[in-house]
GROMACS .gro file of C-alpha atoms in nm:
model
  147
    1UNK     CA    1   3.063   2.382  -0.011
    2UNK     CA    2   2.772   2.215   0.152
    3UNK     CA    3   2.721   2.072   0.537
    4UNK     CA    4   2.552   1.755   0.537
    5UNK     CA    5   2.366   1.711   0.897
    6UNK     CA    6   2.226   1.341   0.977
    7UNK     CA    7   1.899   1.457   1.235
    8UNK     CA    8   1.599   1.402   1.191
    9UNK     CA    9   1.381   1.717   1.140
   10UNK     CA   10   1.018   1.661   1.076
   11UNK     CA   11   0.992   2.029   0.957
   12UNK     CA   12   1.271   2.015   0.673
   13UNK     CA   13   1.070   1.672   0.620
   14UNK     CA   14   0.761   1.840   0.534
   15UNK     CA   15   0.956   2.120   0.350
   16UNK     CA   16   1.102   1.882   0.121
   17UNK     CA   17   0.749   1.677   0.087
   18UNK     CA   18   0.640   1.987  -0.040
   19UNK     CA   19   0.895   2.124  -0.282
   20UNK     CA   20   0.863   1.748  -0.439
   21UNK     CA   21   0.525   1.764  -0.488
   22UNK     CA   22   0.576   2.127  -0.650
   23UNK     CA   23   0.829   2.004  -0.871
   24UNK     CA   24   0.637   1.672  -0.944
   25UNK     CA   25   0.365   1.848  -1.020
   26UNK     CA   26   0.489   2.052  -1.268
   27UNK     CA   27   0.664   1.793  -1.426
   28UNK     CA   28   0.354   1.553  -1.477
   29UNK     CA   29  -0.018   1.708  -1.631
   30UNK     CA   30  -0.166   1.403  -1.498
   31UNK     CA   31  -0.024   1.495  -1.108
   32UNK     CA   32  -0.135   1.847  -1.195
   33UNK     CA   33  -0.486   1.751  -1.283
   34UNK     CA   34  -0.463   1.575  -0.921
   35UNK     CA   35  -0.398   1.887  -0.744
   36UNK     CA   36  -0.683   2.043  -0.534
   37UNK     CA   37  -0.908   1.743  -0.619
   38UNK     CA   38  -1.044   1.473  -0.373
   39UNK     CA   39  -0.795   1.225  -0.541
   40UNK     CA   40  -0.537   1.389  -0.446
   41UNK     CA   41  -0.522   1.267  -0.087
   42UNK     CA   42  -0.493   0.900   0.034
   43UNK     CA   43  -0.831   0.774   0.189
   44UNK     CA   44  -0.804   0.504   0.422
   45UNK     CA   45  -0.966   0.163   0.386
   46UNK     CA   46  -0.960  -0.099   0.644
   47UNK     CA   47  -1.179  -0.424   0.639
   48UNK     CA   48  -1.201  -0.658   1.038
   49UNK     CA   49  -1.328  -0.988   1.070
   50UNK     CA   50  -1.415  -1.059   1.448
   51UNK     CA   51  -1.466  -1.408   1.606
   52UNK     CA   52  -1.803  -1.526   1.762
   53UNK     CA   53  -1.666  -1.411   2.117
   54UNK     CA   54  -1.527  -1.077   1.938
   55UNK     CA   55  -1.187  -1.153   1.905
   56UNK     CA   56  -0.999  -1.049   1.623
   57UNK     CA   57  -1.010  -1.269   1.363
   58UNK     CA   58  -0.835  -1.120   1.034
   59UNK     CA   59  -0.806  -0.785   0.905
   60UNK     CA   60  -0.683  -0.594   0.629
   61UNK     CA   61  -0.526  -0.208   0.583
   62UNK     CA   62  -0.479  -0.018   0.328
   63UNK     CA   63  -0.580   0.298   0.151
   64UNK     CA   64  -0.683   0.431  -0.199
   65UNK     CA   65  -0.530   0.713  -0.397
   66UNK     CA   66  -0.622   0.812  -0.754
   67UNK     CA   67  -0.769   0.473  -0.912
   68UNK     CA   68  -0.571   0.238  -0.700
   69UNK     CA   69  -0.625   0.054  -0.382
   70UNK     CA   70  -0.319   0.016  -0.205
   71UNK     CA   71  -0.278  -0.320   0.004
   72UNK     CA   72  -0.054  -0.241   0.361
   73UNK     CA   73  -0.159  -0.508   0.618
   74UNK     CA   74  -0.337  -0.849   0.530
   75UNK     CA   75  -0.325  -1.080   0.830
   76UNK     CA   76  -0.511  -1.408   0.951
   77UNK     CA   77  -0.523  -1.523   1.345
   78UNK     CA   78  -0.348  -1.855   1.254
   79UNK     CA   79  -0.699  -2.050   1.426
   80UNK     CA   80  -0.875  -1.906   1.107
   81UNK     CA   81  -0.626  -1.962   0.860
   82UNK     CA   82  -0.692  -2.195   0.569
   83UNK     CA   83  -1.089  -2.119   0.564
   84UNK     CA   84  -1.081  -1.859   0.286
   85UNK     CA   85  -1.099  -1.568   0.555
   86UNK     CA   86  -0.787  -1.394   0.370
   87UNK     CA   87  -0.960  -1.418   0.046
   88UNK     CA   88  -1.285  -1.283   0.182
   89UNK     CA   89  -1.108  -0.996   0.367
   90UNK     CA   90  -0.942  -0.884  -0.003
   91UNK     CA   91  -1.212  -0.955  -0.178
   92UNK     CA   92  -1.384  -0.721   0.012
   93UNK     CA   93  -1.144  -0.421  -0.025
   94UNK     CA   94  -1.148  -0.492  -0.365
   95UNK     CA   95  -1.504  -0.431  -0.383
   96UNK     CA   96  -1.481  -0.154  -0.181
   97UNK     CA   97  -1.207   0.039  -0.374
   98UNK     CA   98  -1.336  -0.090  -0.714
   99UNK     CA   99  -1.755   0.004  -0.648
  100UNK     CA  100  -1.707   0.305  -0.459
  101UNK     CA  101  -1.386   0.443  -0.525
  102UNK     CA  102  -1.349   0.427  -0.845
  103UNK     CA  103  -1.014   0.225  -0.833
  104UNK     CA  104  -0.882   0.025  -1.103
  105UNK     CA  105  -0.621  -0.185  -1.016
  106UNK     CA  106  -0.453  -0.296  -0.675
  107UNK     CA  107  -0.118  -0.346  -0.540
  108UNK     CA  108   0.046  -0.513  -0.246
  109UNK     CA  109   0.401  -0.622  -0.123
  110UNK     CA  110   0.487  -0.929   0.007
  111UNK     CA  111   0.786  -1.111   0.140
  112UNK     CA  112   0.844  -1.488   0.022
  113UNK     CA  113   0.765  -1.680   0.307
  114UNK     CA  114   0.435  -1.431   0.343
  115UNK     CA  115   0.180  -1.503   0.100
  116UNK     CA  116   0.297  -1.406  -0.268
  117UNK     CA  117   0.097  -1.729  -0.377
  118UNK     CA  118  -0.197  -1.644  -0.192
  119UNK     CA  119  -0.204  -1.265  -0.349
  120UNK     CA  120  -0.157  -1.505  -0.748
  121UNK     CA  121  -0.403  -1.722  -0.656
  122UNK     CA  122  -0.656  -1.430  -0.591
  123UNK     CA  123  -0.504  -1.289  -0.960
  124UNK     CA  124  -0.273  -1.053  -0.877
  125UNK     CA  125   0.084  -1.069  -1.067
  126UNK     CA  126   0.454  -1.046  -0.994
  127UNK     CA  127   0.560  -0.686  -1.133
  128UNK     CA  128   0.835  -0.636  -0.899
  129UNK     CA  129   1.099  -0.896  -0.705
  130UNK     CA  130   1.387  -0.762  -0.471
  131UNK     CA  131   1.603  -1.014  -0.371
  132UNK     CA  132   1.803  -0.994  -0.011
  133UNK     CA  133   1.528  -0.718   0.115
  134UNK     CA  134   1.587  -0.766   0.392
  135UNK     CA  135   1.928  -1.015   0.379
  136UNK     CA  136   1.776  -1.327   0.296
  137UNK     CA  137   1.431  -1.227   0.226
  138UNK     CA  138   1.276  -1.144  -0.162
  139UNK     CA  139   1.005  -0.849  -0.125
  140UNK     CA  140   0.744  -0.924  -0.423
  141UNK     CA  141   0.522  -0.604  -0.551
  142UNK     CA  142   0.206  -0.789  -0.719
  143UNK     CA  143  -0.073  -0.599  -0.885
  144UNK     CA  144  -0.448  -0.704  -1.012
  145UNK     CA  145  -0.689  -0.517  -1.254
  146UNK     CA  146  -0.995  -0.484  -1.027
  147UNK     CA  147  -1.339  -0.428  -1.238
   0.00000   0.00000   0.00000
């Protein structure tokens, strides 16, 4: 018989992070290669645009693992929108992750009234749709061959 408890618990949390990894690990040679290397972790990569009075203007999140860049946050101050700012932001971290990272491809989510044609238009394809995430909403995962 088992108890199921609902808290949350930030140390079981990392405890089970860190049996997955274990088993994952073991279970893949090309996670195993990963282990104790510099591609192991995440790396951050964030890219601002500022106004001419400072303000910001655009910016983009994300982060790199292995030979990926990793798109989280891509936004545009709505005053700036339209003048290829979002392209120049992504275009950036592309060239970023690609020249000194080492990265190979890219990846980003979007919802439907976002920008999945924006993320096409700057090559990236539809690998992934989830209709009704959330209720009413399709999530798109696109991805792009950088290099």
């Amino acid at each position: 018989m088992f108890r199921l408890e609902t808290e949350v618990d930030k140390a079981r949390r990392d405890l089970l992070r860190r049996r997955l990894r274990d088993t994952n690990t073991a279970a893949s040679p090309v996670l195993r290669a990963l282990r104790g290397t510099p591609a192991e972790r995440e790396s951050a990569l964030h890219v601002w645009a500022s106004g001419a009075n400072g303000d910001l203007a655009g910016g983009l999140v994300g982060h790199t693992w292995t030979t990926w860049l990793h798109v989280t946050y891509l936004w545009v101050d709505g005053r700036h929108r339209g003048a290829g700012l979002g392209s120049l932001l992504l275009a950036e971290a592309e060239r970023i992750a690609s020249a000194d990272r080492g990265c190979t491809a890219a990846r980003v989510e979007t919802w439907d009234f976002q920008a999945p044609e924006f993320y096409r238009k700057q090559g990236y394809e539809v690998v992934c749709v989830i209709p009704d995430y959330p209720p009413g909403i399709t999530e798109y995962t696109l991805t792009k061959r950088l290099g």
